[in-house]
Amino acid sequence: MVVAVLMALSGHALAELVARMRVVVDNDFGEDPDGLFQLAHLLLSPSVEVPGIVASHHYKGGFYGYPGSTEHSCKAAKELLEVMKLSEKIPLYAGASESLETADAPMESEGARFIVREAMREDVKTPLYIVCGAGLTNLASAWLMKPEIAEKVTVIWIGGAEHEGIALPPPKASKVEYNLGIDLKAGQVVFNRSRLAMWQVPRDAYRQALVSHAELRQRMRGKGKLGAYLLGRLDDLMERSKHSLGEAYVLGDSPLVLLTALQSGWEPAPSSSSNGFMPTPRINDAGKYEMNPAGAGMRIYTGLDTRLMFEDFYAKVAKFDNEE
């Protein structure tokens, strides 16, 4: 699935790496550009096979004038695949166009059906990760359609509020954490019912993925088409926000790469990032956690190796662009 990228790395040690895992990416690519940065980084990582990408919906009101539709998310992901010359190699699936109406019925979509198919494959042995950088509509729908996928996958989710006793929310934090609020019912399905194996990167952790605009420009400007495209998406958001967002930006979806592609060599794990384990809590109708001693259990990431994450990103983008 990443033949073009591997060819671009030919003659180097990276070209000889074999895929150690499959990673299905589910994200809302059409709004906050961090999803596109994450997707590009993952596609440049030869230890990962990406069998397909699922484009998800956002809030109906959109994001700084971008529509929150699944169609717009598909369009943005397709543009990136074209820039990377991968549009004919990696399938792109549309997720649900709306949030769950109830916690008992899935919002069926091409994306949800693809997640089920990939999870239930018996012709491959590599572990499967479903990485979600936005709402959980498609994952929850896939589980409602086929609960057996819980035995086949590991879910990594960027979302959810801080856990009591671990971290405090930021000033003026929203009552319901941003990604959870995209589809609260889907979050309740995944946390309260599914028993999916999950690694969570909650708000206090994903906000650590902070990079300055000056750094991005110094490390990526003038390198080539991919760097220019990604910077262009961020520049467009800055224009739409009337440059009111400060001089640093949270690339909050990038931990999805750190926790998969950048695992350690022996006894593979995201060993440079700190985490804890707890019974999976319930999520109530206010979007808050409730203790659940009978929960399936989940990892909660509290500290991220941002040096490894961003330096690897810059190096891979530069190599790809320099060899184009």
PDB file of C-alpha atoms in Angstrom:
ATOM      1  CA  MET A   1       0.000   0.000   0.000  1.00  0.00           C
ATOM      2  CA  VAL A   2       2.939   2.328   0.451  1.00  0.00           C
ATOM      3  CA  VAL A   3       5.000   1.247  -2.557  1.00  0.00           C
ATOM      4  CA  ALA A   4       5.523   4.806  -3.813  1.00  0.00           C
ATOM      5  CA  VAL A   5       6.843   5.917  -0.460  1.00  0.00           C
ATOM      6  CA  LEU A   6       9.149   2.922  -0.186  1.00  0.00           C
ATOM      7  CA  MET A   7      10.505   3.618  -3.667  1.00  0.00           C
ATOM      8  CA  ALA A   8      11.206   7.193  -2.634  1.00  0.00           C
ATOM      9  CA  LEU A   9      13.288   5.776   0.215  1.00  0.00           C
ATOM     10  CA  SER A  10      15.152   3.222  -1.928  1.00  0.00           C
ATOM     11  CA  GLY A  11      18.834   2.804  -1.214  1.00  0.00           C
ATOM     12  CA  HIS A  12      18.353   3.539   2.468  1.00  0.00           C
ATOM     13  CA  ALA A  13      17.717   1.339   5.490  1.00  0.00           C
ATOM     14  CA  LEU A  14      14.101   2.465   5.706  1.00  0.00           C
ATOM     15  CA  ALA A  15      13.374   0.901   2.322  1.00  0.00           C
ATOM     16  CA  GLU A  16      14.094  -2.519   3.761  1.00  0.00           C
ATOM     17  CA  LEU A  17      11.702  -2.277   6.684  1.00  0.00           C
ATOM     18  CA  VAL A  18       8.701  -4.586   6.660  1.00  0.00           C
ATOM     19  CA  ALA A  19       5.284  -3.553   7.892  1.00  0.00           C
ATOM     20  CA  ARG A  20       4.833  -4.671  11.500  1.00  0.00           C
ATOM     21  CA  MET A  21       1.213  -3.593  11.805  1.00  0.00           C
ATOM     22  CA  ARG A  22      -1.858  -2.513   9.897  1.00  0.00           C
ATOM     23  CA  VAL A  23      -3.330   0.876  10.724  1.00  0.00           C
ATOM     24  CA  VAL A  24      -6.773   2.060   9.633  1.00  0.00           C
ATOM     25  CA  VAL A  25      -7.002   5.847   9.884  1.00  0.00           C
ATOM     26  CA  ASP A  26     -10.390   7.380  10.781  1.00  0.00           C
ATOM     27  CA  ASN A  27     -10.353  11.178  10.932  1.00  0.00           C
ATOM     28  CA  ASP A  28     -12.076  14.425   9.926  1.00  0.00           C
ATOM     29  CA  PHE A  29      -9.530  15.688   7.414  1.00  0.00           C
ATOM     30  CA  GLY A  30     -11.473  18.655   6.112  1.00  0.00           C
ATOM     31  CA  GLU A  31     -11.278  21.030   9.074  1.00  0.00           C
ATOM     32  CA  ASP A  32      -8.459  21.279  11.622  1.00  0.00           C
ATOM     33  CA  PRO A  33      -5.377  20.432   9.466  1.00  0.00           C
ATOM     34  CA  ASP A  34      -3.725  18.302  12.162  1.00  0.00           C
ATOM     35  CA  GLY A  35      -5.468  15.266  10.671  1.00  0.00           C
ATOM     36  CA  LEU A  36      -3.714  15.842   7.341  1.00  0.00           C
ATOM     37  CA  PHE A  37      -0.330  16.253   9.038  1.00  0.00           C
ATOM     38  CA  GLN A  38      -0.927  12.963  10.867  1.00  0.00           C
ATOM     39  CA  LEU A  39      -2.061  11.131   7.742  1.00  0.00           C
ATOM     40  CA  ALA A  40       0.942  12.289   5.722  1.00  0.00           C
ATOM     41  CA  HIS A  41       3.316  11.236   8.505  1.00  0.00           C
ATOM     42  CA  LEU A  42       1.760   7.794   8.782  1.00  0.00           C
ATOM     43  CA  LEU A  43       1.866   7.240   5.022  1.00  0.00           C
ATOM     44  CA  LEU A  44       5.586   8.060   5.085  1.00  0.00           C
ATOM     45  CA  SER A  45       6.225   5.371   7.727  1.00  0.00           C
ATOM     46  CA  PRO A  46       7.257   2.061   6.122  1.00  0.00           C
ATOM     47  CA  SER A  47       6.760  -0.041   9.259  1.00  0.00           C
ATOM     48  CA  VAL A  48       3.020   0.565   8.868  1.00  0.00           C
ATOM     49  CA  GLU A  49       0.622  -0.770   6.251  1.00  0.00           C
ATOM     50  CA  VAL A  50      -2.417   1.462   5.732  1.00  0.00           C
ATOM     51  CA  PRO A  51      -5.080  -0.774   4.166  1.00  0.00           C
ATOM     52  CA  GLY A  52      -7.610   2.055   3.987  1.00  0.00           C
ATOM     53  CA  ILE A  53      -8.599   5.503   5.188  1.00  0.00           C
ATOM     54  CA  VAL A  54     -12.001   6.494   6.588  1.00  0.00           C
ATOM     55  CA  ALA A  55     -13.090  10.124   6.281  1.00  0.00           C
ATOM     56  CA  SER A  56     -15.439  11.152   9.090  1.00  0.00           C
ATOM     57  CA  HIS A  57     -17.856  13.994   9.716  1.00  0.00           C
ATOM     58  CA  HIS A  58     -17.313  16.956  11.990  1.00  0.00           C
ATOM     59  CA  TYR A  59     -19.726  19.292  13.775  1.00  0.00           C
ATOM     60  CA  LYS A  60     -22.626  20.333  11.563  1.00  0.00           C
ATOM     61  CA  GLY A  61     -21.684  23.962  12.028  1.00  0.00           C
ATOM     62  CA  GLY A  62     -18.253  23.303  10.567  1.00  0.00           C
ATOM     63  CA  PHE A  63     -14.937  24.802  11.616  1.00  0.00           C
ATOM     64  CA  TYR A  64     -13.906  28.391  10.810  1.00  0.00           C
ATOM     65  CA  GLY A  65     -16.030  28.341   7.686  1.00  0.00           C
ATOM     66  CA  TYR A  66     -15.055  24.871   6.523  1.00  0.00           C
ATOM     67  CA  PRO A  67     -18.110  22.623   6.135  1.00  0.00           C
ATOM     68  CA  GLY A  68     -18.294  19.810   8.662  1.00  0.00           C
ATOM     69  CA  SER A  69     -19.417  17.273   6.089  1.00  0.00           C
ATOM     70  CA  THR A  70     -17.993  13.869   5.322  1.00  0.00           C
ATOM     71  CA  GLU A  71     -17.803  14.908   1.667  1.00  0.00           C
ATOM     72  CA  HIS A  72     -15.459  17.770   2.515  1.00  0.00           C
ATOM     73  CA  SER A  73     -13.353  15.436   4.648  1.00  0.00           C
ATOM     74  CA  CYS A  74     -13.073  13.011   1.708  1.00  0.00           C
ATOM     75  CA  LYS A  75     -12.048  15.840  -0.600  1.00  0.00           C
ATOM     76  CA  ALA A  76      -9.226  16.959   1.687  1.00  0.00           C
ATOM     77  CA  ALA A  77      -7.898  13.412   2.158  1.00  0.00           C
ATOM     78  CA  LYS A  78      -8.033  12.830  -1.594  1.00  0.00           C
ATOM     79  CA  GLU A  79      -6.015  16.003  -2.213  1.00  0.00           C
ATOM     80  CA  LEU A  80      -3.283  14.812   0.134  1.00  0.00           C
ATOM     81  CA  LEU A  81      -3.169  11.365  -1.481  1.00  0.00           C
ATOM     82  CA  GLU A  82      -2.790  13.049  -4.882  1.00  0.00           C
ATOM     83  CA  VAL A  83       0.086  15.190  -3.615  1.00  0.00           C
ATOM     84  CA  MET A  84       1.765  12.038  -2.315  1.00  0.00           C
ATOM     85  CA  LYS A  85       0.957  10.090  -5.510  1.00  0.00           C
ATOM     86  CA  LEU A  86      -0.899   7.452  -3.531  1.00  0.00           C
ATOM     87  CA  SER A  87      -4.481   8.047  -4.671  1.00  0.00           C
ATOM     88  CA  GLU A  88      -4.471   4.870  -6.784  1.00  0.00           C
ATOM     89  CA  LYS A  89      -2.881   2.747  -4.075  1.00  0.00           C
ATOM     90  CA  ILE A  90      -4.753   3.393  -0.835  1.00  0.00           C
ATOM     91  CA  PRO A  91      -8.568   3.147  -0.680  1.00  0.00           C
ATOM     92  CA  LEU A  92     -10.498   6.070   0.780  1.00  0.00           C
ATOM     93  CA  TYR A  93     -13.914   5.386   2.308  1.00  0.00           C
ATOM     94  CA  ALA A  94     -16.636   7.809   3.322  1.00  0.00           C
ATOM     95  CA  GLY A  95     -17.776   7.437   6.890  1.00  0.00           C
ATOM     96  CA  ALA A  96     -21.212   8.287   8.243  1.00  0.00           C
ATOM     97  CA  SER A  97     -22.550  11.728   7.420  1.00  0.00           C
ATOM     98  CA  GLU A  98     -24.221  12.161  10.830  1.00  0.00           C
ATOM     99  CA  SER A  99     -23.780  11.170  14.455  1.00  0.00           C
ATOM    100  CA  LEU A 100     -25.545   8.189  15.994  1.00  0.00           C
ATOM    101  CA  GLU A 101     -29.224   8.787  16.662  1.00  0.00           C
ATOM    102  CA  THR A 102     -29.341   6.144  19.405  1.00  0.00           C
ATOM    103  CA  ALA A 103     -26.778   4.006  21.176  1.00  0.00           C
ATOM    104  CA  ASP A 104     -28.373   0.856  19.763  1.00  0.00           C
ATOM    105  CA  ALA A 105     -28.340   1.417  16.003  1.00  0.00           C
ATOM    106  CA  PRO A 106     -25.268   1.973  13.792  1.00  0.00           C
ATOM    107  CA  MET A 107     -24.925   4.672  11.169  1.00  0.00           C
ATOM    108  CA  GLU A 108     -23.912   2.318   8.393  1.00  0.00           C
ATOM    109  CA  SER A 109     -21.429   3.636   5.843  1.00  0.00           C
ATOM    110  CA  GLU A 110     -18.665   2.509   3.510  1.00  0.00           C
ATOM    111  CA  GLY A 111     -16.199   3.410   6.246  1.00  0.00           C
ATOM    112  CA  ALA A 112     -17.870   1.362   8.968  1.00  0.00           C
ATOM    113  CA  ARG A 113     -18.236  -1.641   6.678  1.00  0.00           C
ATOM    114  CA  PHE A 114     -14.561  -1.385   5.751  1.00  0.00           C
ATOM    115  CA  ILE A 115     -13.540  -1.371   9.434  1.00  0.00           C
ATOM    116  CA  VAL A 116     -15.543  -4.570   9.947  1.00  0.00           C
ATOM    117  CA  ARG A 117     -14.036  -6.258   6.878  1.00  0.00           C
ATOM    118  CA  GLU A 118     -10.474  -5.382   7.829  1.00  0.00           C
ATOM    119  CA  ALA A 119     -10.955  -6.462  11.437  1.00  0.00           C
ATOM    120  CA  MET A 120     -12.394  -9.821  10.445  1.00  0.00           C
ATOM    121  CA  ARG A 121      -9.715 -10.734   7.891  1.00  0.00           C
ATOM    122  CA  GLU A 122      -8.130 -14.127   8.425  1.00  0.00           C
ATOM    123  CA  ASP A 123      -5.471 -13.937   5.709  1.00  0.00           C
ATOM    124  CA  VAL A 124      -3.093 -11.650   7.652  1.00  0.00           C
ATOM    125  CA  LYS A 125      -1.398 -11.950  11.029  1.00  0.00           C
ATOM    126  CA  THR A 126      -0.118  -8.425  11.627  1.00  0.00           C
ATOM    127  CA  PRO A 127      -1.902  -6.615  14.485  1.00  0.00           C
ATOM    128  CA  LEU A 128      -4.589  -4.141  13.488  1.00  0.00           C
ATOM    129  CA  TYR A 129      -4.918  -0.678  14.994  1.00  0.00           C
ATOM    130  CA  ILE A 130      -7.903   1.579  14.368  1.00  0.00           C
ATOM    131  CA  VAL A 131      -6.666   5.124  14.995  1.00  0.00           C
ATOM    132  CA  CYS A 132      -9.299   7.806  15.468  1.00  0.00           C
ATOM    133  CA  GLY A 133      -8.546  11.517  15.535  1.00  0.00           C
ATOM    134  CA  ALA A 134     -12.066  12.903  15.787  1.00  0.00           C
ATOM    135  CA  GLY A 135     -15.506  11.513  16.672  1.00  0.00           C
ATOM    136  CA  LEU A 136     -16.153   7.808  17.153  1.00  0.00           C
ATOM    137  CA  THR A 137     -19.206   7.411  14.914  1.00  0.00           C
ATOM    138  CA  ASN A 138     -17.654   4.950  12.470  1.00  0.00           C
ATOM    139  CA  LEU A 139     -15.907   2.839  15.094  1.00  0.00           C
ATOM    140  CA  ALA A 140     -19.035   2.625  17.254  1.00  0.00           C
ATOM    141  CA  SER A 141     -21.117   1.752  14.194  1.00  0.00           C
ATOM    142  CA  ALA A 142     -18.664  -0.960  13.166  1.00  0.00           C
ATOM    143  CA  TRP A 143     -18.872  -2.502  16.643  1.00  0.00           C
ATOM    144  CA  LEU A 144     -22.675  -2.333  16.654  1.00  0.00           C
ATOM    145  CA  MET A 145     -22.669  -4.062  13.273  1.00  0.00           C
ATOM    146  CA  LYS A 146     -20.137  -6.730  14.331  1.00  0.00           C
ATOM    147  CA  PRO A 147     -19.297  -6.860  18.060  1.00  0.00           C
ATOM    148  CA  GLU A 148     -16.700  -9.557  17.360  1.00  0.00           C
ATOM    149  CA  ILE A 149     -14.279  -6.890  16.122  1.00  0.00           C
ATOM    150  CA  ALA A 150     -13.522  -6.123  19.784  1.00  0.00           C
ATOM    151  CA  GLU A 151     -11.391  -9.272  19.858  1.00  0.00           C
ATOM    152  CA  LYS A 152      -9.443  -8.283  16.741  1.00  0.00           C
ATOM    153  CA  VAL A 153      -8.337  -4.660  17.080  1.00  0.00           C
ATOM    154  CA  THR A 154      -6.637  -2.085  19.262  1.00  0.00           C
ATOM    155  CA  VAL A 155      -8.222   1.358  19.177  1.00  0.00           C
ATOM    156  CA  ILE A 156      -6.187   4.535  19.677  1.00  0.00           C
ATOM    157  CA  TRP A 157      -8.339   7.602  20.217  1.00  0.00           C
ATOM    158  CA  ILE A 158      -7.366  11.248  20.388  1.00  0.00           C
ATOM    159  CA  GLY A 159     -10.126  12.567  22.606  1.00  0.00           C
ATOM    160  CA  GLY A 160     -11.873  12.703  25.922  1.00  0.00           C
ATOM    161  CA  ALA A 161     -11.396  15.000  28.885  1.00  0.00           C
ATOM    162  CA  GLU A 162      -8.729  14.793  31.563  1.00  0.00           C
ATOM    163  CA  HIS A 163      -9.088  12.041  34.155  1.00  0.00           C
ATOM    164  CA  GLU A 164      -9.548  13.124  37.760  1.00  0.00           C
ATOM    165  CA  GLY A 165      -6.376  12.842  39.763  1.00  0.00           C
ATOM    166  CA  ILE A 166      -4.184  12.812  36.653  1.00  0.00           C
ATOM    167  CA  ALA A 167      -4.576  16.291  35.141  1.00  0.00           C
ATOM    168  CA  LEU A 168      -6.674  19.432  35.305  1.00  0.00           C
ATOM    169  CA  PRO A 169      -8.640  20.814  32.350  1.00  0.00           C
ATOM    170  CA  PRO A 170      -7.311  23.918  30.577  1.00  0.00           C
ATOM    171  CA  PRO A 171      -8.773  27.346  31.379  1.00  0.00           C
ATOM    172  CA  LYS A 172     -12.238  27.852  29.897  1.00  0.00           C
ATOM    173  CA  ALA A 173     -12.402  24.208  28.819  1.00  0.00           C
ATOM    174  CA  SER A 174     -15.537  23.150  26.993  1.00  0.00           C
ATOM    175  CA  LYS A 175     -18.024  21.188  29.090  1.00  0.00           C
ATOM    176  CA  VAL A 176     -17.696  18.224  26.739  1.00  0.00           C
ATOM    177  CA  GLU A 177     -14.257  17.587  25.259  1.00  0.00           C
ATOM    178  CA  TYR A 178     -14.124  18.593  21.595  1.00  0.00           C
ATOM    179  CA  ASN A 179     -13.750  15.214  19.853  1.00  0.00           C
ATOM    180  CA  LEU A 180     -16.166  13.480  22.209  1.00  0.00           C
ATOM    181  CA  GLY A 181     -18.717  16.197  21.510  1.00  0.00           C
ATOM    182  CA  ILE A 182     -18.745  15.378  17.799  1.00  0.00           C
ATOM    183  CA  ASP A 183     -20.715  12.236  18.677  1.00  0.00           C
ATOM    184  CA  LEU A 184     -21.351  11.741  22.385  1.00  0.00           C
ATOM    185  CA  LYS A 185     -23.527   8.664  21.828  1.00  0.00           C
ATOM    186  CA  ALA A 186     -20.739   6.991  19.859  1.00  0.00           C
ATOM    187  CA  GLY A 187     -18.362   7.663  22.738  1.00  0.00           C
ATOM    188  CA  GLN A 188     -20.842   6.059  25.110  1.00  0.00           C
ATOM    189  CA  VAL A 189     -21.094   2.977  22.889  1.00  0.00           C
ATOM    190  CA  VAL A 190     -17.320   2.546  22.775  1.00  0.00           C
ATOM    191  CA  PHE A 191     -16.671   3.239  26.471  1.00  0.00           C
ATOM    192  CA  ASN A 192     -19.806   1.912  28.128  1.00  0.00           C
ATOM    193  CA  ARG A 193     -20.605  -1.159  26.094  1.00  0.00           C
ATOM    194  CA  SER A 194     -18.034  -2.335  23.583  1.00  0.00           C
ATOM    195  CA  ARG A 195     -15.089  -3.741  25.591  1.00  0.00           C
ATOM    196  CA  LEU A 196     -12.797  -2.699  22.757  1.00  0.00           C
ATOM    197  CA  ALA A 197      -9.113  -2.649  23.709  1.00  0.00           C
ATOM    198  CA  MET A 198      -8.362   1.064  23.782  1.00  0.00           C
ATOM    199  CA  TRP A 199      -5.441   3.442  24.173  1.00  0.00           C
ATOM    200  CA  GLN A 200      -6.685   6.929  24.944  1.00  0.00           C
ATOM    201  CA  VAL A 201      -4.812  10.180  24.370  1.00  0.00           C
ATOM    202  CA  PRO A 202      -7.010  12.596  26.353  1.00  0.00           C
ATOM    203  CA  ARG A 203      -7.018  16.373  26.106  1.00  0.00           C
ATOM    204  CA  ASP A 204      -4.180  16.970  28.588  1.00  0.00           C
ATOM    205  CA  ALA A 205      -1.926  14.672  26.529  1.00  0.00           C
ATOM    206  CA  TYR A 206      -2.810  15.669  22.972  1.00  0.00           C
ATOM    207  CA  ARG A 207      -2.360  19.349  23.872  1.00  0.00           C
ATOM    208  CA  GLN A 208       1.316  18.528  24.446  1.00  0.00           C
ATOM    209  CA  ALA A 209       1.738  18.106  20.663  1.00  0.00           C
ATOM    210  CA  LEU A 210       2.446  21.824  20.386  1.00  0.00           C
ATOM    211  CA  VAL A 211       4.693  23.228  17.657  1.00  0.00           C
ATOM    212  CA  SER A 212       5.433  26.840  16.749  1.00  0.00           C
ATOM    213  CA  HIS A 213       4.637  28.316  13.353  1.00  0.00           C
ATOM    214  CA  ALA A 214       8.216  29.582  13.170  1.00  0.00           C
ATOM    215  CA  GLU A 215       9.550  26.053  13.630  1.00  0.00           C
ATOM    216  CA  LEU A 216       7.219  24.617  11.007  1.00  0.00           C
ATOM    217  CA  ARG A 217       8.264  27.214   8.476  1.00  0.00           C
ATOM    218  CA  GLN A 218      11.957  26.804   9.159  1.00  0.00           C
ATOM    219  CA  ARG A 219      11.793  23.018   8.901  1.00  0.00           C
ATOM    220  CA  MET A 220       9.305  22.668   6.020  1.00  0.00           C
ATOM    221  CA  ARG A 221       9.268  25.790   3.844  1.00  0.00           C
ATOM    222  CA  GLY A 222      10.758  25.328   0.385  1.00  0.00           C
ATOM    223  CA  LYS A 223      11.243  21.580   0.756  1.00  0.00           C
ATOM    224  CA  GLY A 224       8.770  20.530  -1.918  1.00  0.00           C
ATOM    225  CA  LYS A 225       5.128  19.856  -2.738  1.00  0.00           C
ATOM    226  CA  LEU A 226       4.170  17.920   0.394  1.00  0.00           C
ATOM    227  CA  GLY A 227       5.620  20.441   2.824  1.00  0.00           C
ATOM    228  CA  ALA A 228       4.072  23.296   0.874  1.00  0.00           C
ATOM    229  CA  TYR A 229       0.680  21.608   0.806  1.00  0.00           C
ATOM    230  CA  LEU A 230       0.597  20.980   4.551  1.00  0.00           C
ATOM    231  CA  LEU A 231       1.801  24.487   5.397  1.00  0.00           C
ATOM    232  CA  GLY A 232      -0.800  25.851   2.995  1.00  0.00           C
ATOM    233  CA  ARG A 233      -3.592  24.104   4.869  1.00  0.00           C
ATOM    234  CA  LEU A 234      -2.368  25.595   8.150  1.00  0.00           C
ATOM    235  CA  ASP A 235      -1.932  29.052   6.571  1.00  0.00           C
ATOM    236  CA  ASP A 236      -5.501  28.908   5.282  1.00  0.00           C
ATOM    237  CA  LEU A 237      -6.802  28.221   8.775  1.00  0.00           C
ATOM    238  CA  MET A 238      -4.764  31.108  10.165  1.00  0.00           C
ATOM    239  CA  GLU A 239      -6.352  33.431   7.585  1.00  0.00           C
ATOM    240  CA  ARG A 240      -9.832  32.191   8.438  1.00  0.00           C
ATOM    241  CA  SER A 241      -9.169  32.728  12.152  1.00  0.00           C
ATOM    242  CA  LYS A 242      -7.889  36.260  11.469  1.00  0.00           C
ATOM    243  CA  HIS A 243      -4.547  35.194  12.984  1.00  0.00           C
ATOM    244  CA  SER A 244      -6.110  35.007  16.436  1.00  0.00           C
ATOM    245  CA  LEU A 245      -4.751  31.575  17.446  1.00  0.00           C
ATOM    246  CA  GLY A 246      -1.292  32.605  18.611  1.00  0.00           C
ATOM    247  CA  GLU A 247       2.088  31.536  17.308  1.00  0.00           C
ATOM    248  CA  ALA A 248       1.960  27.850  18.209  1.00  0.00           C
ATOM    249  CA  TYR A 249      -0.415  25.148  17.054  1.00  0.00           C
ATOM    250  CA  VAL A 250      -1.470  21.798  18.482  1.00  0.00           C
ATOM    251  CA  LEU A 251      -0.887  19.021  15.961  1.00  0.00           C
ATOM    252  CA  GLY A 252      -2.973  16.913  18.273  1.00  0.00           C
ATOM    253  CA  ASP A 253      -3.502  13.949  15.951  1.00  0.00           C
ATOM    254  CA  SER A 254       0.221  13.255  15.472  1.00  0.00           C
ATOM    255  CA  PRO A 255       0.386  10.975  18.555  1.00  0.00           C
ATOM    256  CA  LEU A 256      -1.446   8.418  16.413  1.00  0.00           C
ATOM    257  CA  VAL A 257       1.841   8.018  14.516  1.00  0.00           C
ATOM    258  CA  LEU A 258       4.023   8.102  17.615  1.00  0.00           C
ATOM    259  CA  LEU A 259       2.065   5.268  19.243  1.00  0.00           C
ATOM    260  CA  THR A 260       2.074   3.023  16.156  1.00  0.00           C
ATOM    261  CA  ALA A 261       4.850   3.542  13.604  1.00  0.00           C
ATOM    262  CA  LEU A 262       7.399   4.708  16.182  1.00  0.00           C
ATOM    263  CA  GLN A 263       7.181   1.781  18.576  1.00  0.00           C
ATOM    264  CA  SER A 264      10.385   0.254  19.934  1.00  0.00           C
ATOM    265  CA  GLY A 265      12.212  -2.471  18.008  1.00  0.00           C
ATOM    266  CA  TRP A 266      12.337  -5.244  20.595  1.00  0.00           C
ATOM    267  CA  GLU A 267       9.230  -5.930  22.684  1.00  0.00           C
ATOM    268  CA  PRO A 268       7.345  -3.450  20.460  1.00  0.00           C
ATOM    269  CA  ALA A 269       5.515  -0.708  22.349  1.00  0.00           C
ATOM    270  CA  PRO A 270       5.332   3.106  22.450  1.00  0.00           C
ATOM    271  CA  SER A 271       8.057   2.884  25.062  1.00  0.00           C
ATOM    272  CA  SER A 272       9.137   6.539  25.086  1.00  0.00           C
ATOM    273  CA  SER A 273       5.674   7.832  26.053  1.00  0.00           C
ATOM    274  CA  SER A 274       4.257   7.423  29.552  1.00  0.00           C
ATOM    275  CA  ASN A 275       0.924   5.801  30.236  1.00  0.00           C
ATOM    276  CA  GLY A 276      -1.205   4.253  32.928  1.00  0.00           C
ATOM    277  CA  PHE A 277      -3.910   1.593  33.034  1.00  0.00           C
ATOM    278  CA  MET A 278      -7.388   1.768  34.497  1.00  0.00           C
ATOM    279  CA  PRO A 279     -10.781   0.105  34.110  1.00  0.00           C
ATOM    280  CA  THR A 280     -12.552   1.783  31.228  1.00  0.00           C
ATOM    281  CA  PRO A 281     -14.873   4.366  32.785  1.00  0.00           C
ATOM    282  CA  ARG A 282     -18.404   5.032  31.686  1.00  0.00           C
ATOM    283  CA  ILE A 283     -19.300   8.295  29.949  1.00  0.00           C
ATOM    284  CA  ASN A 284     -22.542   9.882  31.117  1.00  0.00           C
ATOM    285  CA  ASP A 285     -24.924  12.131  29.198  1.00  0.00           C
ATOM    286  CA  ALA A 286     -22.985  15.206  30.335  1.00  0.00           C
ATOM    287  CA  GLY A 287     -19.831  13.822  28.745  1.00  0.00           C
ATOM    288  CA  LYS A 288     -18.190  13.148  32.110  1.00  0.00           C
ATOM    289  CA  TYR A 289     -16.456   9.971  33.294  1.00  0.00           C
ATOM    290  CA  GLU A 290     -18.009   7.695  35.884  1.00  0.00           C
ATOM    291  CA  MET A 291     -15.960   5.008  37.582  1.00  0.00           C
ATOM    292  CA  ASN A 292     -16.704   1.501  36.355  1.00  0.00           C
ATOM    293  CA  PRO A 293     -14.663  -1.205  38.128  1.00  0.00           C
ATOM    294  CA  ALA A 294     -16.045  -3.779  35.688  1.00  0.00           C
ATOM    295  CA  GLY A 295     -14.793  -1.842  32.663  1.00  0.00           C
ATOM    296  CA  ALA A 296     -12.680  -3.680  30.103  1.00  0.00           C
ATOM    297  CA  GLY A 297      -9.539  -1.680  30.918  1.00  0.00           C
ATOM    298  CA  MET A 298      -7.658   0.879  28.867  1.00  0.00           C
ATOM    299  CA  ARG A 299      -4.309   2.619  28.574  1.00  0.00           C
ATOM    300  CA  ILE A 300      -4.284   6.366  29.197  1.00  0.00           C
ATOM    301  CA  TYR A 301      -1.333   8.259  27.754  1.00  0.00           C
ATOM    302  CA  THR A 302      -0.138  11.055  30.000  1.00  0.00           C
ATOM    303  CA  GLY A 303       3.185  12.073  28.428  1.00  0.00           C
ATOM    304  CA  LEU A 304       4.243  12.066  24.768  1.00  0.00           C
ATOM    305  CA  ASP A 305       7.707  11.925  23.241  1.00  0.00           C
ATOM    306  CA  THR A 306       7.193  15.001  21.074  1.00  0.00           C
ATOM    307  CA  ARG A 307      10.888  15.171  20.127  1.00  0.00           C
ATOM    308  CA  LEU A 308      10.763  11.750  18.480  1.00  0.00           C
ATOM    309  CA  MET A 309       7.362  12.482  16.932  1.00  0.00           C
ATOM    310  CA  PHE A 310       8.183  15.830  15.316  1.00  0.00           C
ATOM    311  CA  GLU A 311      11.806  15.145  14.344  1.00  0.00           C
ATOM    312  CA  ASP A 312      10.704  11.961  12.577  1.00  0.00           C
ATOM    313  CA  PHE A 313       7.967  13.928  10.811  1.00  0.00           C
ATOM    314  CA  TYR A 314      10.321  16.657   9.563  1.00  0.00           C
ATOM    315  CA  ALA A 315      12.902  14.114   8.395  1.00  0.00           C
ATOM    316  CA  LYS A 316      10.395  12.039   6.443  1.00  0.00           C
ATOM    317  CA  VAL A 317       8.732  15.038   4.784  1.00  0.00           C
ATOM    318  CA  ALA A 318      12.131  16.443   3.783  1.00  0.00           C
ATOM    319  CA  LYS A 319      13.271  13.122   2.326  1.00  0.00           C
ATOM    320  CA  PHE A 320      10.055  12.645   0.400  1.00  0.00           C
ATOM    321  CA  ASP A 321      10.107  16.178  -1.003  1.00  0.00           C
ATOM    322  CA  ASN A 322      13.834  16.180  -1.815  1.00  0.00           C
ATOM    323  CA  GLU A 323      13.510  12.964  -3.806  1.00  0.00           C
ATOM    324  CA  GLU A 324      10.384  13.976  -5.701  1.00  0.00           C
TER     325      GLU A 324
END
